[in-house]
mmCIF file of C-alpha atoms in Angstrom:
data_model
loop_
_atom_site.group_PDB
_atom_site.id
_atom_site.type_symbol
_atom_site.label_atom_id
_atom_site.label_comp_id
_atom_site.label_asym_id
_atom_site.label_seq_id
_atom_site.Cartn_x
_atom_site.Cartn_y
_atom_site.Cartn_z
ATOM 1 C CA MET A 1 11.833 18.547 -14.147
ATOM 2 C CA MET A 2 15.727 18.409 -15.438
ATOM 3 C CA SER A 3 16.169 20.868 -13.056
ATOM 4 C CA LEU A 4 14.941 19.249 -10.159
ATOM 5 C CA ASN A 5 17.481 16.137 -11.143
ATOM 6 C CA LEU A 6 20.221 18.152 -10.963
ATOM 7 C CA LYS A 7 19.321 19.707 -7.998
ATOM 8 C CA TYR A 8 19.254 15.960 -6.636
ATOM 9 C CA VAL A 9 22.594 14.975 -8.006
ATOM 10 C CA TYR A 10 24.743 17.914 -6.618
ATOM 11 C CA THR A 11 22.308 17.844 -3.264
ATOM 12 C CA TYR A 12 20.716 14.471 -2.500
ATOM 13 C CA SER A 13 18.215 16.275 -1.769
ATOM 14 C CA VAL A 14 14.952 17.387 -3.464
ATOM 15 C CA LEU A 15 11.200 17.504 -2.854
ATOM 16 C CA ILE A 16 9.141 14.739 -4.295
ATOM 17 C CA THR A 17 4.943 16.174 -3.891
ATOM 18 C CA VAL A 18 2.164 14.579 -5.418
ATOM 19 C CA ASP A 19 2.256 16.876 -7.996
ATOM 20 C CA ASN A 20 5.544 15.749 -8.982
ATOM 21 C CA VAL A 21 6.917 12.029 -8.546
ATOM 22 C CA GLU A 22 5.367 11.042 -11.615
ATOM 23 C CA SER A 23 7.292 13.084 -14.276
ATOM 24 C CA LEU A 24 10.414 13.212 -11.431
ATOM 25 C CA LEU A 25 9.939 9.965 -11.545
ATOM 26 C CA ALA A 26 10.253 9.511 -15.848
ATOM 27 C CA ALA A 27 12.907 12.727 -16.058
ATOM 28 C CA ALA A 28 15.072 10.118 -13.337
ATOM 29 C CA ASP A 29 14.262 7.121 -15.757
ATOM 30 C CA HIS A 30 14.984 8.865 -18.757
ATOM 31 C CA VAL A 31 19.291 9.914 -16.879
ATOM 32 C CA ASN A 32 19.210 7.067 -14.914
ATOM 33 C CA ILE A 33 19.666 8.646 -11.458
ATOM 34 C CA ILE A 34 19.174 5.431 -9.533
ATOM 35 C CA ARG A 35 18.900 6.893 -5.934
ATOM 36 C CA LEU A 36 16.277 9.385 -6.784
ATOM 37 C CA LEU A 37 14.120 7.094 -8.881
ATOM 38 C CA GLN A 38 14.368 4.915 -5.262
ATOM 39 C CA CYS A 39 13.062 8.092 -3.643
ATOM 40 C CA CYS A 40 10.102 8.374 -6.037
ATOM 41 C CA SER A 41 9.964 5.076 -5.380
ATOM 42 C CA ASP A 42 9.606 5.056 -1.506
ATOM 43 C CA PHE A 43 7.015 7.897 -1.663
ATOM 44 C CA LEU A 44 4.656 6.811 -3.936
ATOM 45 C CA GLU A 45 5.017 3.321 -1.703
ATOM 46 C CA SER A 46 4.301 5.910 1.186
ATOM 47 C CA GLN A 47 1.411 7.304 -0.635
ATOM 48 C CA LEU A 48 -0.343 3.671 -1.385
ATOM 49 C CA CYS A 49 -4.537 3.575 -0.726
ATOM 50 C CA LEU A 50 -7.364 1.966 -2.294
ATOM 51 C CA GLU A 51 -8.039 4.427 -4.613
ATOM 52 C CA ASN A 52 -4.329 4.826 -6.314
ATOM 53 C CA CYS A 53 -2.469 1.427 -6.059
ATOM 54 C CA ILE A 54 -3.824 0.234 -9.425
ATOM 55 C CA GLY A 55 -2.099 3.561 -10.675
ATOM 56 C CA ILE A 56 1.031 2.846 -9.070
ATOM 57 C CA TRP A 57 0.820 -0.852 -9.502
ATOM 58 C CA ASN A 58 1.152 0.646 -13.252
ATOM 59 C CA ILE A 59 3.404 2.992 -12.681
ATOM 60 C CA ALA A 60 6.130 1.006 -11.390
ATOM 61 C CA ASN A 61 5.459 -1.717 -14.209
ATOM 62 C CA ILE A 62 6.487 1.559 -16.971
ATOM 63 C CA TYR A 63 9.624 2.385 -15.082
ATOM 64 C CA CYS A 64 10.515 -0.982 -13.816
ATOM 65 C CA CYS A 65 10.362 -0.039 -10.089
ATOM 66 C CA ALA A 66 10.066 -3.896 -9.111
ATOM 67 C CA GLU A 67 9.859 -3.849 -5.573
ATOM 68 C CA LEU A 68 6.713 -0.878 -5.930
ATOM 69 C CA HIS A 69 5.632 -2.941 -7.896
ATOM 70 C CA GLN A 70 5.342 -6.426 -6.333
ATOM 71 C CA THR A 71 4.272 -3.813 -3.262
ATOM 72 C CA ALA A 72 1.345 -2.446 -4.746
ATOM 73 C CA TYR A 73 0.269 -5.736 -6.618
ATOM 74 C CA GLN A 74 0.045 -7.350 -2.843
ATOM 75 C CA PHE A 75 -1.984 -4.372 -1.862
ATOM 76 C CA LEU A 76 -4.397 -4.679 -5.004
ATOM 77 C CA GLN A 77 -4.825 -8.633 -3.738
ATOM 78 C CA GLN A 78 -5.309 -7.667 -0.472
ATOM 79 C CA HIS A 79 -7.848 -5.456 -0.427
ATOM 80 C CA PHE A 80 -9.715 -6.189 -3.845
ATOM 81 C CA MET A 81 -13.115 -5.665 -2.819
ATOM 82 C CA GLU A 82 -12.549 -2.481 -1.934
ATOM 83 C CA VAL A 83 -10.741 -1.557 -4.862
ATOM 84 C CA ALA A 84 -13.359 -2.519 -6.755
ATOM 85 C CA ARG A 85 -15.811 -0.739 -5.240
ATOM 86 C CA THR A 86 -14.055 2.525 -4.598
ATOM 87 C CA SER A 87 -11.327 3.492 -7.103
ATOM 88 C CA MET A 88 -11.825 4.960 -10.592
ATOM 89 C CA GLU A 89 -8.926 3.446 -11.480
ATOM 90 C CA PHE A 90 -10.545 -0.018 -11.476
ATOM 91 C CA LEU A 91 -12.295 0.775 -14.499
ATOM 92 C CA GLU A 92 -9.375 2.031 -16.372
ATOM 93 C CA LEU A 93 -7.742 -1.919 -16.290
ATOM 94 C CA THR A 94 -7.299 -3.766 -19.093
ATOM 95 C CA LEU A 95 -8.546 -7.016 -19.996
ATOM 96 C CA SER A 96 -5.441 -9.030 -19.162
ATOM 97 C CA GLN A 97 -4.530 -6.739 -16.456
ATOM 98 C CA LEU A 98 -7.531 -7.788 -14.704
ATOM 99 C CA CYS A 99 -7.423 -11.569 -15.268
ATOM 100 C CA GLU A 100 -3.762 -11.726 -14.322
ATOM 101 C CA ILE A 101 -5.414 -10.384 -10.909
ATOM 102 C CA LEU A 102 -8.507 -11.803 -11.022
ATOM 103 C CA GLU A 103 -6.316 -15.686 -11.553
ATOM 104 C CA LYS A 104 -3.831 -15.088 -8.585
ATOM 105 C CA ASP A 105 -4.364 -17.695 -6.022
ATOM 106 C CA GLU A 106 -3.194 -14.471 -3.303
ATOM 107 C CA LEU A 107 -6.573 -12.777 -4.284
ATOM 108 C CA ASN A 108 -8.425 -12.252 -1.335
ATOM 109 C CA VAL A 109 -12.471 -12.027 -1.595
ATOM 110 C CA ARG A 110 -14.761 -13.715 0.198
ATOM 111 C CA GLN A 111 -16.198 -15.555 -2.095
#
């Protein structure tokens, strides 16, 4: 990952994939390459779906990607019922995370 970070520093381009984005994000965070952090964050936002929104929400929290964190959280709130039914990540939520989600007025549920 450090070689990809160095490549980005010199060329301002790097291939971000589903397989390397989290490691690349961690390495960029470690050496504080803000532009690469934003590229990884943008990539993750483009990949946001029912199955991965909780994981992306958690990753954004770990690496202090505030905008991505908010986007993933809003996606989770808007699609809560579908996420609860289809996402394996839903089963891995901590009690405090679940309570945080359920207590919000913005949560989109029928009843």
